[in-house]
CSV table of C-alpha atoms in Angstrom, one decimal:
chain,number,residue,atom,x,y,z
W,1,UNK,CA,57.8,37.3,58.0
W,2,UNK,CA,60.9,36.0,59.9
W,3,UNK,CA,60.2,34.1,63.1
W,4,UNK,CA,61.3,34.6,66.7
W,5,UNK,CA,63.0,31.4,67.8
W,6,UNK,CA,63.3,30.3,71.5
W,7,UNK,CA,65.9,27.6,72.3
W,8,UNK,CA,66.6,26.0,75.7
W,9,UNK,CA,65.5,23.6,78.4
W,10,UNK,CA,61.7,23.1,78.9
W,11,UNK,CA,59.8,21.6,81.8
W,12,UNK,CA,56.3,21.3,83.1
W,13,UNK,CA,55.4,23.7,86.0
W,14,UNK,CA,52.5,22.9,88.4
W,15,UNK,CA,51.1,25.1,91.1
W,16,UNK,CA,49.0,23.6,93.9
W,17,UNK,CA,47.2,26.4,95.5
W,18,UNK,CA,45.2,26.2,98.7
W,19,UNK,CA,45.0,27.3,102.4
W,20,UNK,CA,46.9,26.2,105.5
W,21,UNK,CA,44.9,26.5,108.7
W,22,UNK,CA,46.1,23.5,110.8
W,23,UNK,CA,49.1,21.3,111.4
W,24,UNK,CA,49.3,17.6,110.6
W,25,UNK,CA,48.9,15.2,113.5
W,26,UNK,CA,51.8,13.1,112.2
W,27,UNK,CA,54.4,15.9,112.2
W,28,UNK,CA,54.6,19.7,112.8
W,29,UNK,CA,53.9,20.6,109.2
W,30,UNK,CA,51.0,22.5,107.7
W,31,UNK,CA,48.2,20.7,106.0
W,32,UNK,CA,47.2,22.3,102.7
W,33,UNK,CA,43.6,22.2,101.7
W,34,UNK,CA,43.8,22.3,97.9
W,35,UNK,CA,41.6,24.9,96.1
W,36,UNK,CA,43.0,24.3,92.6
W,37,UNK,CA,45.9,23.0,90.6
W,38,UNK,CA,47.3,25.0,87.7
W,39,UNK,CA,50.0,24.0,85.1
W,40,UNK,CA,52.0,25.8,82.4
W,41,UNK,CA,55.2,25.3,80.4
W,42,UNK,CA,58.3,26.1,82.3
W,43,UNK,CA,61.8,27.2,81.4
W,44,UNK,CA,62.2,27.8,77.7
W,45,UNK,CA,58.6,26.6,77.3
W,46,UNK,CA,57.4,29.5,79.4
W,47,UNK,CA,59.5,31.9,77.4
W,48,UNK,CA,57.9,30.6,74.2
W,49,UNK,CA,54.4,30.8,75.7
W,50,UNK,CA,55.0,34.4,76.7
W,51,UNK,CA,56.4,35.2,73.2
W,52,UNK,CA,53.4,33.7,71.5
W,53,UNK,CA,51.0,36.0,73.4
W,54,UNK,CA,52.3,39.0,71.4
W,55,UNK,CA,54.1,37.5,68.4
W,56,UNK,CA,53.0,35.2,65.6
W,57,UNK,CA,55.0,32.2,64.3
W,58,UNK,CA,57.0,31.6,67.5
W,59,UNK,CA,59.3,28.5,67.2
W,60,UNK,CA,60.6,26.6,70.2
W,61,UNK,CA,63.7,24.4,69.8
W,62,UNK,CA,63.8,22.1,72.9
W,63,UNK,CA,63.8,18.6,74.2
W,64,UNK,CA,60.5,17.0,75.4
W,65,UNK,CA,60.5,13.4,76.6
W,66,UNK,CA,57.9,11.0,75.4
W,67,UNK,CA,55.9,10.5,78.6
W,68,UNK,CA,52.6,11.8,80.0
W,69,UNK,CA,54.1,15.0,81.4
W,70,UNK,CA,56.0,15.6,78.1
W,71,UNK,CA,52.8,15.1,76.1
W,72,UNK,CA,51.0,17.5,78.4
W,73,UNK,CA,53.7,20.0,78.0
W,74,UNK,CA,53.7,19.7,74.2
W,75,UNK,CA,49.9,20.1,74.2
W,76,UNK,CA,50.1,23.3,76.2
W,77,UNK,CA,52.6,24.8,73.8
W,78,UNK,CA,50.9,23.9,70.6
W,79,UNK,CA,47.6,25.1,72.0
W,80,UNK,CA,49.2,28.5,72.5
W,81,UNK,CA,50.4,28.6,68.9
W,82,UNK,CA,54.0,27.7,69.5
W,83,UNK,CA,55.7,25.5,66.8
W,84,UNK,CA,57.8,22.9,68.7
W,85,UNK,CA,60.9,21.5,67.1
W,86,UNK,CA,62.0,18.6,69.3
W,87,UNK,CA,65.5,17.5,70.1
W,88,UNK,CA,66.3,13.9,71.0
W,89,UNK,CA,65.8,13.2,74.7
W,90,UNK,CA,66.6,10.5,77.3
W,91,UNK,CA,64.9,10.1,80.6
W,92,UNK,CA,61.6,11.7,81.8
W,93,UNK,CA,60.2,15.2,81.6
W,94,UNK,CA,61.4,17.5,84.3
W,95,UNK,CA,58.5,18.8,86.5
W,96,UNK,CA,58.5,21.5,89.1
W,97,UNK,CA,55.6,21.6,91.5
W,98,UNK,CA,55.1,24.6,93.8
W,99,UNK,CA,52.8,24.2,96.8
W,100,UNK,CA,51.4,27.6,97.8
W,101,UNK,CA,49.0,28.9,100.4
W,102,UNK,CA,47.5,32.4,100.1
W,103,UNK,CA,50.0,33.4,97.5
W,104,UNK,CA,53.1,32.2,99.5
W,105,UNK,CA,55.2,29.3,98.3
W,106,UNK,CA,55.7,26.7,101.0
W,107,UNK,CA,57.5,23.9,99.1
W,108,UNK,CA,58.8,23.0,95.7
W,109,UNK,CA,58.9,19.4,94.5
W,110,UNK,CA,61.2,18.6,91.5
W,111,UNK,CA,61.0,15.5,89.5
W,112,UNK,CA,62.2,14.1,86.2
W,113,UNK,CA,65.7,13.3,84.9
W,114,UNK,CA,65.4,14.1,81.2
W,115,UNK,CA,68.4,15.3,79.2
W,116,UNK,CA,69.1,16.0,75.5
W,117,UNK,CA,71.2,13.7,73.4
W,118,UNK,CA,74.0,14.9,71.1
W,119,UNK,CA,73.0,14.1,67.5
W,120,UNK,CA,73.0,16.0,64.2
W,121,UNK,CA,70.3,18.7,64.1
W,122,UNK,CA,67.3,18.1,62.0
W,123,UNK,CA,67.1,20.2,58.8
W,124,UNK,CA,63.9,22.0,60.1
W,125,UNK,CA,65.9,23.1,63.3
W,126,UNK,CA,68.8,24.5,61.4
W,127,UNK,CA,66.5,26.2,58.9
W,128,UNK,CA,64.4,27.8,61.6
W,129,UNK,CA,67.5,29.1,63.4
W,130,UNK,CA,69.1,30.4,60.2
W,131,UNK,CA,65.9,32.2,59.2
W,132,UNK,CA,65.1,33.8,62.6
W,133,UNK,CA,64.8,37.5,63.1
W,134,UNK,CA,66.1,37.0,66.6
W,135,UNK,CA,67.0,34.1,68.9
W,136,UNK,CA,66.3,33.9,72.6
W,137,UNK,CA,68.3,31.3,74.5
W,138,UNK,CA,66.6,30.3,77.8
W,139,UNK,CA,69.2,28.2,79.5
W,140,UNK,CA,67.9,26.3,82.6
W,141,UNK,CA,70.9,24.0,83.1
W,142,UNK,CA,69.3,21.0,81.4
W,143,UNK,CA,71.9,20.5,78.8
W,144,UNK,CA,70.5,21.9,75.6
W,145,UNK,CA,73.0,24.8,75.4
W,146,UNK,CA,75.9,22.4,76.0
W,147,UNK,CA,75.1,20.4,72.9
W,148,UNK,CA,78.0,20.8,70.4
W,149,UNK,CA,75.6,21.0,67.5
W,150,UNK,CA,73.6,23.8,69.1
W,151,UNK,CA,76.7,25.8,70.1
W,152,UNK,CA,78.1,25.4,66.6
W,153,UNK,CA,75.1,26.8,64.8
W,154,UNK,CA,74.6,29.6,67.4
W,155,UNK,CA,78.2,30.7,67.1
W,156,UNK,CA,77.8,30.9,63.3
W,157,UNK,CA,74.6,32.9,63.5
W,158,UNK,CA,75.4,35.3,66.4
W,159,UNK,CA,77.3,37.8,64.2
W,160,UNK,CA,74.3,38.4,61.9
W,161,UNK,CA,71.2,37.5,64.0
W,162,UNK,CA,70.5,39.1,67.4
W,163,UNK,CA,71.0,36.5,70.1
W,164,UNK,CA,69.7,37.2,73.6
W,165,UNK,CA,71.2,34.6,76.1
W,166,UNK,CA,69.6,34.2,79.5
W,167,UNK,CA,72.3,32.2,81.3
W,168,UNK,CA,72.1,29.7,84.2
W,169,UNK,CA,74.7,28.8,86.9
W,170,UNK,CA,74.5,25.1,85.8
W,171,UNK,CA,74.4,25.9,82.1
W,172,UNK,CA,77.0,26.3,79.4
W,173,UNK,CA,78.5,29.8,78.9
W,174,UNK,CA,77.0,32.0,76.2
W,175,UNK,CA,78.6,31.7,72.7
W,176,UNK,CA,80.8,34.6,71.6
W,177,UNK,CA,79.1,37.5,69.8
W,178,UNK,CA,75.7,37.5,71.6
W,179,UNK,CA,73.9,40.8,71.3
W,180,UNK,CA,72.8,40.7,74.9
W,181,UNK,CA,73.4,38.4,77.9
W,182,UNK,CA,70.9,38.8,80.8
W,183,UNK,CA,72.0,37.3,84.1
W,184,UNK,CA,70.1,38.4,87.2
W,185,UNK,CA,72.2,39.9,90.1
W,186,UNK,CA,72.5,36.5,91.9
W,187,UNK,CA,73.6,34.8,88.7
W,188,UNK,CA,76.1,37.5,88.0
W,189,UNK,CA,77.6,37.0,91.5
W,190,UNK,CA,78.0,33.3,90.7
W,191,UNK,CA,79.7,34.0,87.4
W,192,UNK,CA,82.2,36.6,88.6
W,193,UNK,CA,82.2,36.6,92.4
W,194,UNK,CA,81.1,39.3,94.8
W,195,UNK,CA,82.0,42.1,92.4
W,196,UNK,CA,79.1,41.3,90.1
W,197,UNK,CA,81.1,43.2,87.5
W,198,UNK,CA,79.1,43.4,84.3
W,199,UNK,CA,82.1,44.6,82.3
W,200,UNK,CA,84.1,41.6,83.4
W,201,UNK,CA,81.3,39.3,82.3
W,202,UNK,CA,81.0,41.1,78.9
W,203,UNK,CA,84.6,40.5,78.2
W,204,UNK,CA,84.5,37.0,79.6
W,205,UNK,CA,81.6,36.1,77.3
W,206,UNK,CA,82.7,38.3,74.3
W,207,UNK,CA,79.2,39.8,74.3
W,208,UNK,CA,78.1,43.0,72.7
W,209,UNK,CA,76.2,43.9,75.9
W,210,UNK,CA,75.6,42.5,79.3
W,211,UNK,CA,72.5,43.4,81.3
W,212,UNK,CA,72.3,42.5,85.0
W,213,UNK,CA,68.7,42.5,86.1
W,214,UNK,CA,67.7,43.5,89.7
W,215,UNK,CA,64.0,43.0,90.0
W,216,UNK,CA,62.1,46.1,91.2
W,217,UNK,CA,65.4,48.0,91.1
W,218,UNK,CA,65.5,47.7,87.3
W,219,UNK,CA,68.7,46.7,85.4
W,220,UNK,CA,72.3,47.8,84.8
W,221,UNK,CA,73.7,47.7,81.3
W,222,UNK,CA,77.4,47.3,80.5
W,223,UNK,CA,78.5,48.1,76.9
W,224,UNK,CA,81.8,48.2,75.0
W,225,UNK,CA,82.5,51.8,76.2
W,226,UNK,CA,83.0,50.5,79.7
W,227,UNK,CA,80.3,52.7,81.2
W,228,UNK,CA,77.4,51.3,83.2
W,229,UNK,CA,73.9,52.6,82.6
W,230,UNK,CA,71.0,52.1,85.0
W,231,UNK,CA,67.5,51.5,83.7
W,232,UNK,CA,64.8,52.0,86.2
W,233,UNK,CA,61.4,50.3,86.5
W,234,UNK,CA,58.6,52.6,85.3
W,235,UNK,CA,56.8,53.5,88.5
W,236,UNK,CA,53.2,52.9,87.2
W,237,UNK,CA,54.2,49.3,86.3
W,238,UNK,CA,56.0,48.5,89.5
W,239,UNK,CA,54.1,46.2,91.9
W,240,UNK,CA,54.9,43.4,94.3
W,241,UNK,CA,53.9,40.0,93.1
W,242,UNK,CA,55.0,36.5,92.1
W,243,UNK,CA,58.2,37.0,90.1
W,244,UNK,CA,58.2,33.5,88.6
W,245,UNK,CA,58.8,33.9,84.9
W,246,UNK,CA,59.9,37.6,85.1
W,247,UNK,CA,63.4,36.7,83.7
W,248,UNK,CA,61.8,34.9,80.8
W,249,UNK,CA,59.5,37.8,80.0
W,250,UNK,CA,62.5,40.1,80.1
W,251,UNK,CA,64.6,38.0,77.8
W,252,UNK,CA,61.8,37.5,75.3
W,253,UNK,CA,60.9,41.2,75.3
W,254,UNK,CA,64.5,42.2,74.6
W,255,UNK,CA,64.9,39.6,71.8
W,256,UNK,CA,61.6,40.8,70.2
W,257,UNK,CA,62.8,44.5,70.4
W,258,UNK,CA,66.2,43.6,68.9
W,259,UNK,CA,64.6,41.6,66.2
W,260,UNK,CA,62.4,44.6,65.3
W,261,UNK,CA,65.5,46.8,64.8
W,262,UNK,CA,65.7,48.5,68.2
W,263,UNK,CA,69.1,49.4,69.6
W,264,UNK,CA,70.4,47.3,72.6
W,265,UNK,CA,69.7,50.0,75.2
W,266,UNK,CA,66.2,50.7,73.9
W,267,UNK,CA,65.6,46.9,73.9
W,268,UNK,CA,66.6,46.7,77.6
W,269,UNK,CA,64.4,49.7,78.5
W,270,UNK,CA,61.4,48.0,76.8
W,271,UNK,CA,62.2,44.6,78.5
W,272,UNK,CA,62.4,46.2,82.0
W,273,UNK,CA,59.0,47.7,81.4
W,274,UNK,CA,57.5,44.5,80.0
W,275,UNK,CA,58.9,42.4,82.9
W,276,UNK,CA,57.5,44.9,85.5
W,277,UNK,CA,54.0,44.7,83.8
W,278,UNK,CA,54.2,40.9,83.8
W,279,UNK,CA,54.8,40.7,87.5
W,280,UNK,CA,52.1,43.4,88.2
W,281,UNK,CA,49.5,41.6,86.3
W,282,UNK,CA,49.9,38.2,88.0
W,283,UNK,CA,53.2,36.8,86.7
W,284,UNK,CA,53.3,33.1,85.6
W,285,UNK,CA,50.0,32.3,87.4
W,286,UNK,CA,48.2,34.5,84.9
W,287,UNK,CA,49.2,32.3,82.0
W,288,UNK,CA,48.6,29.0,83.7
W,289,UNK,CA,45.9,26.5,82.8
W,290,UNK,CA,43.8,24.4,85.2
W,291,UNK,CA,45.0,20.8,85.6
W,292,UNK,CA,42.6,18.6,83.7
W,293,UNK,CA,40.4,16.4,85.9
W,294,UNK,CA,38.4,13.3,85.0
W,295,UNK,CA,35.1,13.9,83.1
W,296,UNK,CA,32.2,14.1,85.5
W,297,UNK,CA,29.4,11.4,85.3
W,298,UNK,CA,26.5,12.1,83.0
W,299,UNK,CA,23.9,14.3,84.7
W,300,UNK,CA,26.4,16.0,87.0
W,301,UNK,CA,25.6,19.7,87.4
W,302,UNK,CA,29.0,20.8,88.5
W,303,UNK,CA,32.0,21.7,86.3
W,304,UNK,CA,34.9,22.7,88.6
W,305,UNK,CA,38.6,23.0,87.6
W,306,UNK,CA,39.6,22.1,91.1
W,307,UNK,CA,37.5,19.0,91.2
W,308,UNK,CA,35.5,20.2,94.3
W,309,UNK,CA,31.9,21.1,95.0
W,310,UNK,CA,31.6,24.9,94.7
W,311,UNK,CA,29.5,25.0,97.8
W,312,UNK,CA,32.1,23.0,99.8
W,313,UNK,CA,34.8,25.2,98.3
W,314,UNK,CA,32.9,28.4,99.5
W,315,UNK,CA,32.4,27.0,103.0
W,316,UNK,CA,36.1,26.1,103.3
W,317,UNK,CA,37.2,29.5,102.1
W,318,UNK,CA,34.9,31.3,104.4
W,319,UNK,CA,36.1,29.3,107.4
W,320,UNK,CA,39.6,30.6,106.6
W,321,UNK,CA,38.4,34.1,106.6
W,322,UNK,CA,38.7,34.5,102.8
W,323,UNK,CA,36.4,36.3,100.5
W,324,UNK,CA,34.2,34.4,98.1
W,325,UNK,CA,33.0,36.1,94.9
W,326,UNK,CA,30.3,34.7,92.7
W,327,UNK,CA,28.7,35.8,89.4
W,328,UNK,CA,26.2,34.3,87.0
W,329,UNK,CA,24.8,34.3,83.6
W,330,UNK,CA,24.1,32.4,80.3
W,331,UNK,CA,27.6,32.9,78.8
W,332,UNK,CA,26.3,31.6,75.5
W,333,UNK,CA,29.3,32.4,73.3
W,334,UNK,CA,32.1,33.8,75.5
W,335,UNK,CA,33.3,37.2,74.5
W,336,UNK,CA,35.7,40.0,75.5
W,337,UNK,CA,33.0,41.6,77.8
W,338,UNK,CA,32.6,38.3,79.7
W,339,UNK,CA,36.3,37.9,80.1
W,340,UNK,CA,36.8,41.4,81.5
W,341,UNK,CA,33.9,41.0,83.9
W,342,UNK,CA,35.2,37.7,85.2
W,343,UNK,CA,38.7,39.0,85.7
W,344,UNK,CA,37.5,42.1,87.5
W,345,UNK,CA,35.2,40.0,89.6
W,346,UNK,CA,38.0,37.6,90.6
W,347,UNK,CA,40.1,40.6,91.8
W,348,UNK,CA,37.4,41.5,94.3
W,349,UNK,CA,38.2,38.4,96.5
W,350,UNK,CA,40.1,35.2,96.9
W,351,UNK,CA,38.0,32.9,94.7
W,352,UNK,CA,35.4,33.3,91.9
W,353,UNK,CA,32.5,30.8,91.5
W,354,UNK,CA,30.5,31.2,88.3
W,355,UNK,CA,26.8,30.1,88.1
W,356,UNK,CA,25.6,29.2,84.6
W,357,UNK,CA,22.0,29.0,83.4
W,358,UNK,CA,21.1,25.6,82.2
W,359,UNK,CA,19.9,24.9,78.6
W,360,UNK,CA,16.3,25.0,79.8
W,361,UNK,CA,16.8,28.2,81.7
W,362,UNK,CA,18.4,29.9,78.7
W,363,UNK,CA,15.5,28.8,76.4
W,364,UNK,CA,13.1,30.3,78.9
W,365,UNK,CA,15.0,33.6,78.9
W,366,UNK,CA,16.1,33.9,75.3
W,367,UNK,CA,13.6,31.8,73.4
W,368,UNK,CA,13.9,28.9,71.0
W,369,UNK,CA,17.2,28.5,69.2
W,370,UNK,CA,19.2,29.3,72.3
W,371,UNK,CA,21.5,28.4,73.7
W,372,UNK,CA,24.0,27.9,70.9
W,373,UNK,CA,26.3,25.9,73.2
W,374,UNK,CA,25.2,23.2,75.7
W,375,UNK,CA,25.3,24.1,79.3
W,376,UNK,CA,28.0,21.5,80.0
W,377,UNK,CA,30.2,22.9,77.2
W,378,UNK,CA,29.7,26.5,78.4
W,379,UNK,CA,30.6,25.4,81.9
W,380,UNK,CA,33.8,23.6,80.7
W,381,UNK,CA,34.9,26.7,78.8
W,382,UNK,CA,34.5,28.8,81.9
W,383,UNK,CA,36.2,26.3,84.1
W,384,UNK,CA,39.3,26.5,81.8
W,385,UNK,CA,39.8,30.2,82.6
W,386,UNK,CA,42.5,30.9,85.1
W,387,UNK,CA,40.4,33.5,86.9
W,388,UNK,CA,37.5,31.0,87.5
W,389,UNK,CA,37.8,28.7,90.6
W,390,UNK,CA,34.6,26.7,90.2
W,391,UNK,CA,31.4,26.5,88.1
W,392,UNK,CA,27.9,25.2,88.8
W,393,UNK,CA,24.8,25.0,86.6
W,394,UNK,CA,21.3,26.0,87.7
W,395,UNK,CA,18.0,25.2,86.1
W,396,UNK,CA,15.8,28.1,87.4
W,397,UNK,CA,15.5,31.5,85.7
W,398,UNK,CA,17.6,33.1,88.5
W,399,UNK,CA,20.0,31.5,90.8
W,400,UNK,CA,18.4,32.2,94.2
W,401,UNK,CA,18.3,28.5,95.3
W,402,UNK,CA,22.0,28.0,94.6
W,403,UNK,CA,22.9,31.3,96.2
W,404,UNK,CA,21.1,30.1,99.4
W,405,UNK,CA,23.7,27.3,99.6
W,406,UNK,CA,26.7,29.2,98.2
W,407,UNK,CA,26.2,32.4,100.4
W,408,UNK,CA,28.9,34.4,98.6
W,409,UNK,CA,30.5,37.5,100.2
W,410,UNK,CA,30.2,39.4,96.9
W,411,UNK,CA,27.7,38.8,94.1
W,412,UNK,CA,28.8,40.5,90.8
W,413,UNK,CA,26.6,41.4,87.9
W,414,UNK,CA,27.5,43.3,84.8
W,415,UNK,CA,25.6,46.0,82.9
W,416,UNK,CA,23.2,48.8,83.8
W,417,UNK,CA,21.4,46.9,86.6
W,418,UNK,CA,20.6,48.4,89.9
W,419,UNK,CA,20.9,46.0,92.9
W,420,UNK,CA,17.2,46.5,93.5
W,421,UNK,CA,16.4,45.1,90.1
W,422,UNK,CA,18.0,41.8,90.8
W,423,UNK,CA,15.7,39.2,92.4
W,424,UNK,CA,18.7,37.3,93.9
W,425,UNK,CA,20.0,40.4,95.7
W,426,UNK,CA,17.8,39.8,98.7
W,427,UNK,CA,19.3,36.3,99.1
W,428,UNK,CA,22.8,37.6,98.9
W,429,UNK,CA,22.2,40.3,101.5
W,430,UNK,CA,20.3,38.1,103.9
W,431,UNK,CA,23.5,36.0,104.3
W,432,UNK,CA,25.7,39.1,104.8
W,433,UNK,CA,26.9,39.5,101.3
W,434,UNK,CA,27.0,42.6,99.0
W,435,UNK,CA,26.0,43.2,95.4
W,436,UNK,CA,28.5,44.8,93.1
W,437,UNK,CA,27.6,46.0,89.6
W,438,UNK,CA,30.5,46.2,87.1
W,439,UNK,CA,30.3,48.1,83.8
W,440,UNK,CA,30.1,46.1,80.6
W,441,UNK,CA,32.3,46.5,77.6
W,442,UNK,CA,30.4,48.5,75.0
W,443,UNK,CA,29.6,46.7,71.7
W,444,UNK,CA,29.8,43.2,73.1
W,445,UNK,CA,26.7,41.0,73.4
W,446,UNK,CA,26.2,37.3,72.9
W,447,UNK,CA,22.8,37.8,71.3
W,448,UNK,CA,24.2,40.4,68.9
W,449,UNK,CA,27.2,38.2,68.0
W,450,UNK,CA,24.9,35.2,67.4
W,451,UNK,CA,22.6,37.3,65.2
W,452,UNK,CA,25.6,38.7,63.2
W,453,UNK,CA,27.0,35.2,62.7
W,454,UNK,CA,23.7,33.8,61.6
W,455,UNK,CA,23.2,36.7,59.1
W,456,UNK,CA,26.7,36.3,57.7
W,457,UNK,CA,26.1,32.5,57.3
W,458,UNK,CA,22.9,33.2,55.4
W,459,UNK,CA,24.6,35.6,53.0
W,460,UNK,CA,27.4,33.1,52.3
W,461,UNK,CA,24.8,30.4,51.6
W,462,UNK,CA,23.1,32.6,49.0
W,463,UNK,CA,26.2,33.6,47.1
C-alpha cells in the first residue's frame, strides 16, 4: 500500500501545566506551581503523529538536529510508528514551551536555531515521495520548503500526486499545481492583504483549490470556477478548547481523503469535521506524553509523571479550589476497559491520581501467579498516560490508609459495585468526598486476558 508522506519543519513542543495563585515577590508576575510537564512533536512532527493515529506506514521527511531535544523528538515519532527520513541540519532543535495555568496559556518560550542544509536528497527520500499516495506539506517557516531540492521534486510530483500545502507567513510559497493550499484566515490576510481573497491566492499559487480555514466558523473553498463555497463545522463536533494543532489535523485529514480518492470539496468537508473533533477531544494536549523524570530510588512507592508526591499534589490542588479525582486497582495488564475508565475519571475533575495494588496485595486478592507485571512496572505504564497526573502504590488489600492522606474529592470505581460495597467509601465520605461508579466495558478483564494468553501459549507449545 502506498504511504502518506508528511514533509516540513519539525520541533519539540513542551507544555508546563500548573496553577497560579500568587505573585512573585521579585516582580508583579504570577508564580506557577507546576503540576505536570508534557511533550509532543510539533510542526510537521505533530502532523505526522496525528496521521499515524489513523494511518499505517506514515513517512516524515524533516530535519532533526543531533542533540538531546532532537533525540527526544525522534524517539517520540518512532514510538508512534512514524518512519523518519532526516534531512541534513545545522544548529540546535527548535523547542517551543508553553506555560499554562488552568488551561490558559500565560507565556511561550522559544529556543533552538536549527535550519536545514541544501544538499542532494537521499535516495530513500526521493523514493518515498515518488511512491506516496498523497503528500502533506507542513511549512513552519524553518526552511525545509525553501530547499531547492525539495521544491524541485514536489514540482515534478504535484501534477500526479495530491499535494496539500499548509503555508506559513515566513515560509516559501507553495509549488505550482498543489491540489489544495490551506492557509488560515490570518495567514490569508498576510498573503493577500485585507481582502483575504481566496481566488487571488489560488491564481497566485497556481493551485487547484485554496481553502481558508476559520476555526469554529468552518472554511471557505475557492476553486477554478471562481465561486466560493462555505463548509460549516458539524454542530455535534464543535466545542471550545485548545486549538493548538488544529491546522495540522485539518491538513492531514484533507491529504488522507485526497489520497483515498475523494474529491477536493469532499476532502475539505472531512477535514473540517476532523479538525473540530480534534479540538473537542482535547487538541494537542490529548496526544502529549509526560516528560520523563529521573528513575526513583529503589524502594520508593511513588510513580508520578510530574515528579511530585501525590498527597502533596492533592493538597496543593485543593488549596486552589480544584477537584481531585482518584481511582484504584490492580491494573495487571492494562486494557481498553481500564483506559476508558481512566479517561472518564479524569474528566470528572482537574487531576487524576491512581492508587495501584502492590505485588503482595495482588497476590492476596488474585492468588499465586499474579501479578503478571511488577507493581513498579504497572505504575510506570499508568504514569505514562496523558490522563493520569500521579500514581502511588499501596500494600494493603484496600487503599483506606492512603485515602486518609489523599482525601480525594471524588473516588471512582468501575463495574457493578454499589458504594456501600466498598470498604474505602466511608473514608472518602468522612473527608467530604463522593464515590462515583463508572460502567465497565463489556468483554474486557485482566484475569480473562491472562487466562486466554496462557491457554494460547500452552497450545502453541504442544503443536
